[in-house]
Amino acid sequence: MALDKIGIAKRIAREISNGMYINLGIGIPTLVANYIPDDIEVVLQSENGLLGIGPFPTEEEVDADLINAGKQTVTMRPGSVLFDSSESFAMIRGGHVHLTILGAMEVSENGDIANWKIPGKMVKGMGGAMDLVASAENIIVAMQHRSRSGQSKLLKECTLPITGIKCVKKIVTDLAVLDVLPEGGFTLVERAPGVSVDEIKEATEGKLVVEGDVPEMII
């Protein structure tokens, strides 16, 4: 059974370690903030100028002036700070973000990511994605394994405009957890509950390496 968006976010939350500074991209990545284990301390950064993002607010906590880079209302943890976007990008470009979690339209077997534009469709711009993929120590992608038309989104080569080259380290989809190999190719680490290895092979256009028994995800 394929994971829903919450399942993907919960699985990615298990990749987070104590003391990390983390940037969450738009879409599924923003959900990760709700599932970070209580026994670890991390700091979430947003490129619009907020360090110390908390979980999404309840209806009573909503403050329309307090938003993340995706214009979603958020909460602030004790000790959080606000600043201008230039200072926020200085943090990113200076290599002070340990982990970036991004959505994607496509990822290639070399770790290239396309996540900002579909030709012919109106977009406001790339936002902070290019800076994030160029500067983060570790990039995890949260995405659907296939498009709405059923085509693989894990490809030999990206067909959409590229955001970053050879930067993705790990991918969590509705079907699987995969690492990107340094020499190119995806290696299958875990599969979603009830999803077979053959289903994942069929849904992956790029080179897929499968070694031994592949365990089911623990969410």
Short mmCIF file of C-alpha atoms in Angstrom, two decimals:
data_model
loop_
_atom_site.label_atom_id
_atom_site.label_comp_id
_atom_site.label_asym_id
_atom_site.label_seq_id
_atom_site.Cartn_x
_atom_site.Cartn_y
_atom_site.Cartn_z
CA MET A 1 0.00 0.00 0.00
CA ALA A 2 1.52 3.33 -1.09
CA LEU A 3 2.11 5.98 1.55
CA ASP A 4 0.13 9.19 1.68
CA LYS A 5 1.78 12.58 2.18
CA ILE A 6 1.71 12.24 5.96
CA GLY A 7 3.36 8.83 5.73
CA ILE A 8 6.17 10.27 3.61
CA ALA A 9 6.65 13.12 6.10
CA LYS A 10 6.72 10.71 9.06
CA ARG A 11 9.36 8.56 7.39
CA ILE A 12 11.56 11.54 6.58
CA ALA A 13 11.29 12.72 10.19
CA ARG A 14 13.20 9.57 11.15
CA GLU A 15 16.22 10.89 9.22
CA ILE A 16 16.54 13.91 11.51
CA SER A 17 19.25 13.97 14.18
CA ASN A 18 19.67 16.02 17.33
CA GLY A 19 21.20 19.46 16.83
CA MET A 20 20.46 19.81 13.12
CA TYR A 21 19.60 23.09 11.41
CA ILE A 22 17.02 22.20 8.77
CA ASN A 23 15.26 23.94 5.90
CA LEU A 24 11.90 22.57 4.79
CA GLY A 25 10.77 23.15 1.21
CA ILE A 26 7.22 23.76 0.01
CA GLY A 27 4.67 20.93 -0.09
CA ILE A 28 5.21 17.59 1.66
CA PRO A 29 8.43 18.78 3.38
CA THR A 30 6.53 21.34 5.49
CA LEU A 31 4.58 18.45 7.08
CA VAL A 32 7.81 17.03 8.54
CA ALA A 33 7.74 19.74 11.24
CA ASN A 34 4.74 18.00 12.83
CA TYR A 35 6.50 14.64 13.23
CA ILE A 36 9.95 15.44 14.60
CA PRO A 37 10.49 13.20 17.66
CA ASP A 38 10.01 14.93 21.01
CA ASP A 39 13.33 13.67 22.36
CA ILE A 40 15.52 15.57 19.87
CA GLU A 41 16.20 19.28 19.47
CA VAL A 42 16.48 20.77 15.98
CA VAL A 43 16.13 24.26 14.54
CA LEU A 44 13.98 24.80 11.45
CA GLN A 45 14.98 27.66 9.15
CA SER A 46 12.89 29.43 6.53
CA GLU A 47 14.44 31.58 3.80
CA ASN A 48 11.89 34.36 4.29
CA GLY A 49 13.57 35.11 7.64
CA LEU A 50 12.60 32.80 10.49
CA LEU A 51 14.82 30.55 12.60
CA GLY A 52 13.03 28.25 15.01
CA ILE A 53 9.79 27.21 13.28
CA GLY A 54 7.41 25.09 15.33
CA PRO A 55 4.57 22.78 14.24
CA PHE A 56 1.65 24.09 12.22
CA PRO A 57 -0.70 26.19 14.40
CA THR A 58 -4.06 25.11 15.71
CA GLU A 59 -7.02 27.25 14.65
CA GLU A 60 -6.68 29.32 17.83
CA GLU A 61 -2.92 29.88 17.26
CA VAL A 62 -3.10 31.13 13.66
CA ASP A 63 -1.34 34.45 13.11
CA ALA A 64 -1.68 35.62 9.49
CA ASP A 65 1.54 37.65 9.80
CA LEU A 66 3.63 34.63 10.80
CA ILE A 67 4.34 32.54 7.70
CA ASN A 68 7.00 30.30 6.17
CA ALA A 69 8.50 30.65 2.69
CA GLY A 70 5.48 28.85 1.23
CA LYS A 71 3.10 31.43 2.80
CA GLN A 72 1.70 28.85 5.22
CA THR A 73 0.99 30.04 8.75
CA VAL A 74 3.42 28.58 11.29
CA THR A 75 4.30 28.78 14.97
CA MET A 76 7.52 29.88 16.65
CA ARG A 77 9.40 27.89 19.26
CA PRO A 78 10.88 29.52 22.37
CA GLY A 79 14.09 31.30 21.38
CA SER A 80 13.03 31.78 17.73
CA VAL A 81 14.30 34.83 15.87
CA LEU A 82 13.09 36.90 12.93
CA PHE A 83 15.35 38.68 10.43
CA ASP A 84 15.45 39.83 6.82
CA SER A 85 15.76 37.42 3.91
CA SER A 86 19.29 38.55 3.03
CA GLU A 87 20.52 37.32 6.41
CA SER A 88 18.58 34.11 5.92
CA PHE A 89 20.26 33.48 2.57
CA ALA A 90 23.64 34.27 4.12
CA MET A 91 23.01 31.36 6.50
CA ILE A 92 22.17 29.09 3.58
CA ARG A 93 25.04 30.18 1.33
CA GLY A 94 27.45 30.02 4.25
CA GLY A 95 26.77 26.29 4.67
CA HIS A 96 25.04 26.58 8.04
CA VAL A 97 22.04 24.41 7.07
CA HIS A 98 22.76 20.74 7.77
CA LEU A 99 19.74 19.23 6.04
CA THR A 100 17.39 20.45 3.33
CA ILE A 101 14.15 18.59 2.61
CA LEU A 102 12.63 19.45 -0.76
CA GLY A 103 9.81 18.37 -3.01
CA ALA A 104 10.59 17.51 -6.63
CA MET A 105 8.96 16.95 -9.99
CA GLU A 106 11.87 14.77 -11.17
CA VAL A 107 15.12 13.32 -9.83
CA SER A 108 17.74 11.72 -12.06
CA GLU A 109 19.86 8.68 -11.22
CA ASN A 110 22.85 11.06 -10.87
CA GLY A 111 21.08 13.03 -8.11
CA ASP A 112 20.01 15.96 -10.31
CA ILE A 113 16.77 17.62 -9.19
CA ALA A 114 14.08 19.46 -11.14
CA ASN A 115 11.58 21.10 -8.82
CA TRP A 116 10.77 24.61 -9.93
CA LYS A 117 9.30 24.87 -13.43
CA ILE A 118 7.15 23.07 -15.96
CA PRO A 119 7.54 24.80 -19.36
CA GLY A 120 4.38 26.56 -20.43
CA LYS A 121 3.04 26.94 -16.89
CA MET A 122 3.19 30.18 -14.92
CA VAL A 123 5.62 30.14 -12.00
CA LYS A 124 6.67 32.98 -9.70
CA GLY A 125 10.31 31.93 -9.77
CA MET A 126 12.76 29.48 -8.29
CA GLY A 127 12.68 30.99 -4.82
CA GLY A 128 15.46 29.73 -2.57
CA ALA A 129 15.76 26.27 -4.12
CA MET A 130 18.92 26.95 -6.15
CA ASP A 131 20.75 28.33 -3.11
CA LEU A 132 19.61 25.44 -0.96
CA VAL A 133 20.70 22.69 -3.34
CA ALA A 134 24.07 24.39 -3.85
CA SER A 135 24.83 24.86 -0.15
CA ALA A 136 23.21 22.15 2.00
CA GLU A 137 25.30 19.29 3.38
CA ASN A 138 22.48 16.82 2.81
CA ILE A 139 19.38 16.93 0.62
CA ILE A 140 16.43 14.59 1.01
CA VAL A 141 13.62 14.70 -1.54
CA ALA A 142 9.99 14.00 -0.69
CA MET A 143 7.94 13.13 -3.76
CA GLN A 144 5.48 10.83 -5.46
CA HIS A 145 7.21 8.00 -7.29
CA ARG A 146 5.08 8.48 -10.41
CA SER A 147 3.29 11.37 -12.06
CA ARG A 148 -0.49 11.61 -12.26
CA SER A 149 -0.27 10.01 -15.69
CA GLY A 150 1.64 7.05 -14.23
CA GLN A 151 5.09 7.98 -15.56
CA SER A 152 8.18 7.48 -13.42
CA LYS A 153 9.60 10.59 -11.77
CA LEU A 154 12.89 8.82 -10.92
CA LEU A 155 14.63 9.06 -14.26
CA LYS A 156 17.83 8.37 -16.13
CA GLU A 157 17.95 12.09 -16.91
CA CYS A 158 15.64 14.92 -15.88
CA THR A 159 13.48 16.31 -18.69
CA LEU A 160 12.41 19.48 -16.87
CA PRO A 161 14.57 22.56 -16.13
CA ILE A 162 17.23 21.60 -13.59
CA THR A 163 17.43 23.17 -10.13
CA GLY A 164 20.66 21.48 -9.04
CA ILE A 165 23.13 18.87 -10.30
CA LYS A 166 24.33 15.81 -8.37
CA CYS A 167 22.99 17.12 -5.09
CA VAL A 168 20.25 14.72 -3.91
CA LYS A 169 21.39 12.12 -1.37
CA LYS A 170 18.13 10.35 -0.45
CA ILE A 171 14.58 10.13 -1.80
CA VAL A 172 11.44 9.14 0.10
CA THR A 173 8.44 8.43 -2.12
CA ASP A 174 5.03 6.91 -1.61
CA LEU A 175 6.57 3.56 -2.63
CA ALA A 176 10.13 3.47 -1.29
CA VAL A 177 13.20 4.94 0.37
CA LEU A 178 16.14 5.17 -2.03
CA ASP A 179 19.71 6.41 -1.76
CA VAL A 180 21.48 8.01 -4.72
CA LEU A 181 24.76 6.19 -5.39
CA PRO A 182 27.92 8.31 -5.86
CA GLU A 183 28.58 6.55 -9.16
CA GLY A 184 24.98 7.01 -10.31
CA GLY A 185 21.81 5.00 -9.81
CA PHE A 186 19.26 4.51 -7.08
CA THR A 187 19.72 1.86 -4.42
CA LEU A 188 16.57 0.54 -2.78
CA VAL A 189 16.78 0.92 0.99
CA GLU A 190 13.19 0.30 2.13
CA ARG A 191 9.80 -0.29 0.57
CA ALA A 192 6.43 1.02 1.68
CA PRO A 193 4.28 -1.45 3.63
CA GLY A 194 2.70 -3.95 1.26
CA VAL A 195 4.61 -2.67 -1.78
CA SER A 196 6.72 -5.27 -3.60
CA VAL A 197 10.19 -4.83 -5.03
CA ASP A 198 8.79 -5.61 -8.48
CA GLU A 199 6.29 -2.73 -8.18
CA ILE A 200 9.13 -0.35 -7.34
CA LYS A 201 11.23 -1.64 -10.25
CA GLU A 202 8.33 -1.10 -12.64
CA ALA A 203 7.83 2.46 -11.35
CA THR A 204 11.52 3.46 -11.61
CA GLU A 205 12.94 4.46 -14.99
CA GLY A 206 16.46 5.17 -13.75
CA LYS A 207 19.00 2.52 -12.79
CA LEU A 208 17.79 0.72 -9.66
CA VAL A 209 20.10 -1.41 -7.53
CA VAL A 210 18.44 -4.01 -5.28
CA GLU A 211 20.61 -5.98 -2.88
CA GLY A 212 19.28 -8.75 -0.66
CA ASP A 213 15.98 -8.61 1.17
CA VAL A 214 14.59 -5.09 1.25
CA PRO A 215 12.76 -4.34 4.52
CA GLU A 216 9.47 -2.51 4.84
CA MET A 217 9.52 1.04 6.16
CA ILE A 218 8.90 1.67 9.84
CA ILE A 219 6.73 4.76 10.12
#
